[in-house]
Each structure stands twice: as C-alpha cells, then as structure tokens.
Amino acid sequence: MTDTPRPRIRLVDVAREAGLSKTTVSAALNGTGRLSPAVRERAREAARALGYRPNATARLLRAGHARLIGFAVGEYPAGAGSYMESPYFAQLTSATATAALEHGYALVLLPSGATPDEWNDLPLDAAIVADPLIDDPLVEDFLQARIPLFTDRSVEGREGAHWVDIDTVEAVRGVLDHLREQGAGRIAFVSQDARTRFHRESGEAYRSWCEERRVEDRSVLAERPGNGAVVAAVERALGGGADALFVVAEVAPPLVLDAARRHGLAVPRDLLVVCAGEDGSAEHADPPVSTLSLRPTQVAEAGVELLVAALESGDPAPTGRLVRTELTLRASSLR
Amino acid sequence: MTDTPRPRIRLVDVAREAGLSKTTVSAALNGTGRLSPAVRERAREAARALGYRPNATARLLRAGHARLIGFAVGEYPAGAGSYMESPYFAQLTSATATAALEHGYALVLLPSGATPDEWNDLPLDAAIVADPLIDDPLVEDFLQARIPLFTDRSVEGREGAHWVDIDTVEAVRGVLDHLREQGAGRIAFVSQDARTRFHRESGEAYRSWCEERRVEDRSVLAERPGNGAVVAAVERALGGGADALFVVAEVAPPLVLDAARRHGLAVPRDLLVVCAGEDGSAEHADPPVSTLSLRPTQVAEAGVELLVAALESGDPAPTGRLVRTELTLRASSLR
DNA sequence: TTGAAAGCGATACCAA
DNA sequence: TTGGTATCGCTTTCAA
C-alpha cells in the first residue's frame, strides 16, 4: 500500500535531497560541467532514489525546439477509411517515422484534413504532407505558418518547402514499353479517381503514350477506392478486350488474377498484368505479379533528410530530389 | 525579395507593436479576461500584422501537459519490416490516432523496440503499447516511469495500467465449432511463431478444443512472418490432408485459395477456409473468404477512452475492458 | 568545483 | 479594464 503522493519530483527536489544546487544536479545528470565524481554520484543517487524524471516540456522550452514532425496524408478525405490500409501509405508512414527517428525526430500523426487549430497547440518543428491534394489547404497552412514542410513536387521553389517525387512519366512509359515488347497490343490502364499527383501524371503519361503510337486509349477508372471498385474496373477493362493490364489503382494483385480467371483468361498467356504499388501479395500470387514500386521508403528517407538538413541549418531555401521507381518483372508480364 | 528576418515573433513583440502589455495581448488572443472590444481588436490586428504564432512549448510548460500519447507496437523486433504492412496494425494505428485526436490528444509514433532514452525527451502524457511481447520491456519501462499506459490484458491490475483485450478463446472455439458444423473433420490451425498474446492464446484454445473432442492436433507454424512463409505453412497443412483451414497467421486470403487450387482442392467443396485478420481482400476473393475480425478499431477506441479518462481524472486505478471479435461468414466456409 | 541568478515564452494572479 | 510580476521546470552563463 505505498500510496505515493501525486506531485512529480522536480529538479529542486533532487537538489534538496542531495544537499546540492539545481545547477549541480542538472550538470551531474546531464554529464556536463566539471563536477567531482563524488558529487556527481551523490546527485545521481538522489535522483534515482526519488525516481526523478526530467520534465520534457521544460527542457524543450529551453532548447528551443521540440524534435517533433507532424505527418499528414492529403490523399483521403477524413472519414473515407484509413489511408494506412494501403500498403503504399503504410510503408511510407513507417519509413518516415523510422527515418525521422534516426535523425532524432519523432513523428506526430495528424488527421488527413487537419486544420491549423488541430496542430497549432503541438510543438512541431516541421511537417510532412504525403500525397497532397491539388492546392491542398494543409500545405498552404503549413507554409503560411512558416513551418518547414516536406511534400511532393507541387511546392517546388517555395520558401521553406522541400519536395521529393518520383519519375512517374518515365516509369509509366517504361511499363507500357515493356508490355508492348512482350507482345501486348491492347493495353488497358486501370486507375482511380484520385486527386494525387501520381494518378494524374500517370494518366497523362498513358494517354500521350497511346497518342504517340496511335493506339486506342483504354483507360478505366475505378469509381471509389477499395478492392471492390477496382476489381469492377478491371472487369470492365477485360470486357473491353484488353490483352494487357496496367493497374495503378490500389488493389490486391491476386484479385486481378481472379478477375482474369473469371473471364477465362490465362495469365500471362492471354493477358499480361503489371500492378503499381507495394502490396506484398504480388510476389506470392499465382502466377507472381510484376509490380512497379513507387519506392515509399526511398521517398521518405530522402524527404526526411532534406527536411532535417533545412532544420539544422536554418536555411529556408527550398530543396528537392527525385527518386527512381522500380519495375520488378515477374511471370505475370513475361511470355 | 522580402528577406524576412529569422527570429520568431513573440508575445512581447506583439505587445510592443500594439502598445499594450503581454498580459493584455495574451488575454485578447485567447478570448479570456474582460477587455474592451477596441483593445482586443488592436491586439489581434498587431498579432496578425506581425504574423504572430504562439510558442506551443511555452504554453505546454504552463499548462502542465502536452496532450501527446506515445504509440508503439511490441510485436515486431525492430528492423523486421514494418508492422504497418499488416492490415490489423494499420487499422489499429489509424483508429488509435483518430480516437486520440477526438479526445484532443495526438499520437507520437515510437519504434517497436524503443528504449527509454528514445522517448524520455518527448513530453508524453501517456503511452500505448499495442500487442506487447511477453514481459515486454517497453511496458515495464513506461510503468516504471509512471506514465499511464494502455496495452493488453497482461498488465491487469497494475497501477497506472489500462487494458483492452479480445475474447480470443471464445472466438477460436466459435470458429472451430462453425467449421465442424459445416462438416469439417480435419481442421488445421495455421499460426505463426509470434510472441503475442493472441497467437499464444489462440493456439492454446485450439489445442484444448481438439483434446476435448479427441481429434488430432493439426497445428502448423509459419517459420517467419510474411506471405511467403505462411503460404508454405498452409501448403504443409494441405499436404497433411486437412479438410478445413483456420489461418490466424497474417496472410492475404487470396493466397490461401491459390494454395488450395494448387492442391486440386475446391473451396468450399473440398476445403473450408477461415482467416483471422483485417485483410480487405478476403471479401473480394473468389470465393469470398470468411474472416474473424479482431476489431482493432473497437480495441483502439475503448483503450483511448480508458486512458483519457484516467488522464483527466488523475486516478491511477487500473481499468480494463473486453471487446468482442466478429466472425463474418462467407462462401469459403459455407457448404 | 560549485551555486546564484537570468532567461526560454506564455499564462494567471492580483493590485491599480 | 489593464498591466506588473511570479511561475511552469530546466539549462546556462558567470561569479565566487
């Protein structure tokens, strides 16, 4: 029944207990200053005995920074399910957290549509907006608040803004070229009605590739995010007689194969398939599915690096970097 | 070329600009105190003109709390890939963040194996350890630091600890009973060598269910986490002649169906399948796969509620709550 | 080698 | 109605 009293132990309490001054105890515990080993030990002992834990907020106030970075995703309107269920965002989020931690920063999760008053009370040194919407208010708010920001290329050149993006156009053309080399003539492009840069740019890249080659534009749009709607879009594409599928909408790759099977199509014999995304089931599907990785881990690492460099140097000059996507060829697109 | 000066605007700066005192400006901006509308407006105007943003750290020091909750997952040893790639943890994480935000708290992402010095500098009001390992050091560290904690039932009764857990034993027996009712006689149990409570308890529940009914124990363990190893385990179970599969190891359900197909087994005719987990592809698989949901969203909400209640009341008395799992029956386990 | 005192930036009491 | 001053808990000169 040790009914420990509520009030937390402060530095002064330790000092009093040890018969030393705040200053000395602080130096002893932080390993700074020139203290005699005896005194240092005495201070440490008192701290241990009292169960002293320094008040983080106070140190931060003194230090002038919080080593905290806000993290939000622009992609999903609040409430439309969780963005983390997407393997891409899951990897992006955890890679960002890991990269930040390695630089001594912790990530604070912000809701997708966060307004300033939701983060104004948080001591954020910087912010990250992953896959911002077009003219994302979140981005504008952070920029206006002069909080260093890392997001995609749409902020290029703005003060305090740092970007990392992928080579979408090149990547899309690479996939399409690959499918053509493997003998596909009617390549359908399955996307989703997303307002992200990737979906917009990849759609444009697909269309211009088709135009250049004078082939029919076989884009199909999923009406909503989620496996169900994307599978429905895939079925439409197959109904249209496609002999290859490039799926950039997020979907579990095995479900695409299921759809093909239902249409009596053998992959890769009758239908070639490439999916964009990080879904781990692609590799173990039957047959294994070729994937275009958007490299969330590399994006996160590069962005955090840029952001931290800006933070440490205090230089608001905008910086940016491009990350290469990676096409992994598997049985589903190789004849 | 507005070369804005580095130093941030503080309250005093606004006060000087407005010809008022810090106190008055503070009251004006916070809407407290009794100020004349004129003065209030003058203060606000000055703040706006200077682009004043209050220092969050300073307010927090004053307020005595940070409204920040640390979030870590015990499950994965650091570096073994990201826990967020699991739909269960992805949902748990985002539901926790959402629930916390609704109560005015923000979530700080901590790495899985975090040691005290990784979070000591963070102003955490509380912590959450999802799916702790047995005797998880993380749990012990938080408890010892007297930081209010929410985790699973293993901390039941300890001061400052709050738990939420699921009815694992009942749930497992329910699934097994269901499979038996549907005519299965040789039910294999596919798990993974995880040190979480769920995997341990579900395994025990399966074994005692088998004993009670004098049927063979057909447990199979995946050697590692990840689709590959789990599919291999499923194949072993099928090789052993199972006529039903209860897969509690995390895997994309369509891959289980693929494995069955490779063994020439039709689902549900020759093989019944139930998967535990939140993988969204189960619903759209062909045939749709029955799933046992561990209800991460409900767990998160209940836990945050308990934690926040304890935080607001300052009462360290331990609390806990049980959440019911949910079995969704689909074609894969219905004859 | 040790300690007194001055901040960090904001809020809240209480006197004017 | 307004403002001086103490305070939150810690770190850091700087003097002794």
PDB file of N, CA and C in Angstrom, chain B residues 169 173 176-177 180 204-216:
ATOM      1  N   VAL B 169     -10.294 -16.898 -26.690  1.00  0.00           N
ATOM      2  CA  VAL B 169     -10.669 -18.305 -26.509  1.00  0.00           C
ATOM      3  C   VAL B 169     -12.064 -18.584 -27.070  1.00  0.00           C
ATOM      4  N   ARG B 173     -12.934 -20.984 -30.399  1.00  0.00           N
ATOM      5  CA  ARG B 173     -13.868 -22.102 -30.277  1.00  0.00           C
ATOM      6  C   ARG B 173     -15.066 -21.889 -31.201  1.00  0.00           C
ATOM      7  N   LEU B 176     -13.993 -22.870 -34.699  1.00  0.00           N
ATOM      8  CA  LEU B 176     -13.833 -24.323 -34.824  1.00  0.00           C
ATOM      9  C   LEU B 176     -15.190 -25.022 -34.817  1.00  0.00           C
ATOM     10  N   ASP B 177     -16.069 -24.565 -33.952  1.00  0.00           N
ATOM     11  CA  ASP B 177     -17.419 -25.146 -33.911  1.00  0.00           C
ATOM     12  C   ASP B 177     -18.117 -24.941 -35.258  1.00  0.00           C
ATOM     13  N   ARG B 180     -16.814 -27.300 -37.814  1.00  0.00           N
ATOM     14  CA  ARG B 180     -17.294 -28.653 -37.587  1.00  0.00           C
ATOM     15  C   ARG B 180     -18.749 -28.809 -38.026  1.00  0.00           C
ATOM     16  N   GLU B 204      -3.488 -22.194 -27.790  1.00  0.00           N
ATOM     17  CA  GLU B 204      -3.917 -22.991 -26.628  1.00  0.00           C
ATOM     18  C   GLU B 204      -5.389 -23.366 -26.767  1.00  0.00           C
ATOM     19  N   ALA B 205      -6.186 -22.402 -27.193  1.00  0.00           N
ATOM     20  CA  ALA B 205      -7.617 -22.662 -27.334  1.00  0.00           C
ATOM     21  C   ALA B 205      -7.853 -23.754 -28.371  1.00  0.00           C
ATOM     22  N   TYR B 206      -7.084 -23.688 -29.452  1.00  0.00           N
ATOM     23  CA  TYR B 206      -7.242 -24.710 -30.498  1.00  0.00           C
ATOM     24  C   TYR B 206      -6.891 -26.088 -29.950  1.00  0.00           C
ATOM     25  N   ARG B 207      -5.771 -26.158 -29.245  1.00  0.00           N
ATOM     26  CA  ARG B 207      -5.325 -27.459 -28.736  1.00  0.00           C
ATOM     27  C   ARG B 207      -6.308 -28.044 -27.733  1.00  0.00           C
ATOM     28  N   SER B 208      -6.820 -27.196 -26.859  1.00  0.00           N
ATOM     29  CA  SER B 208      -7.733 -27.794 -25.874  1.00  0.00           C
ATOM     30  C   SER B 208      -9.060 -28.172 -26.523  1.00  0.00           C
ATOM     31  N   TRP B 209      -9.449 -27.437 -27.543  1.00  0.00           N
ATOM     32  CA  TRP B 209     -10.665 -27.807 -28.270  1.00  0.00           C
ATOM     33  C   TRP B 209     -10.475 -29.195 -28.903  1.00  0.00           C
ATOM     34  N   CYS B 210      -9.301 -29.398 -29.490  1.00  0.00           N
ATOM     35  CA  CYS B 210      -9.001 -30.684 -30.115  1.00  0.00           C
ATOM     36  C   CYS B 210      -9.012 -31.809 -29.080  1.00  0.00           C
ATOM     37  N   GLU B 211      -8.403 -31.549 -27.943  1.00  0.00           N
ATOM     38  CA  GLU B 211      -8.351 -32.562 -26.886  1.00  0.00           C
ATOM     39  C   GLU B 211      -9.744 -32.957 -26.430  1.00  0.00           C
ATOM     40  N   GLU B 212     -10.551 -31.938 -26.166  1.00  0.00           N
ATOM     41  CA  GLU B 212     -11.901 -32.212 -25.707  1.00  0.00           C
ATOM     42  C   GLU B 212     -12.639 -33.127 -26.666  1.00  0.00           C
ATOM     43  N   ARG B 213     -12.410 -32.935 -27.936  1.00  0.00           N
ATOM     44  CA  ARG B 213     -13.135 -33.716 -28.927  1.00  0.00           C
ATOM     45  C   ARG B 213     -12.362 -34.913 -29.423  1.00  0.00           C
ATOM     46  N   ARG B 214     -11.188 -35.103 -28.805  1.00  0.00           N
ATOM     47  CA  ARG B 214     -10.350 -36.237 -29.189  1.00  0.00           C
ATOM     48  C   ARG B 214     -10.046 -36.246 -30.691  1.00  0.00           C
ATOM     49  N   VAL B 215      -9.746 -35.067 -31.227  1.00  0.00           N
ATOM     50  CA  VAL B 215      -9.345 -35.049 -32.632  1.00  0.00           C
ATOM     51  C   VAL B 215      -7.880 -34.635 -32.716  1.00  0.00           C
ATOM     52  N   GLU B 216      -7.269 -35.007 -33.806  1.00  0.00           N
ATOM     53  CA  GLU B 216      -5.847 -34.771 -33.974  1.00  0.00           C
ATOM     54  C   GLU B 216      -5.498 -33.276 -33.978  1.00  0.00           C
TER      55      GLU B 216
END
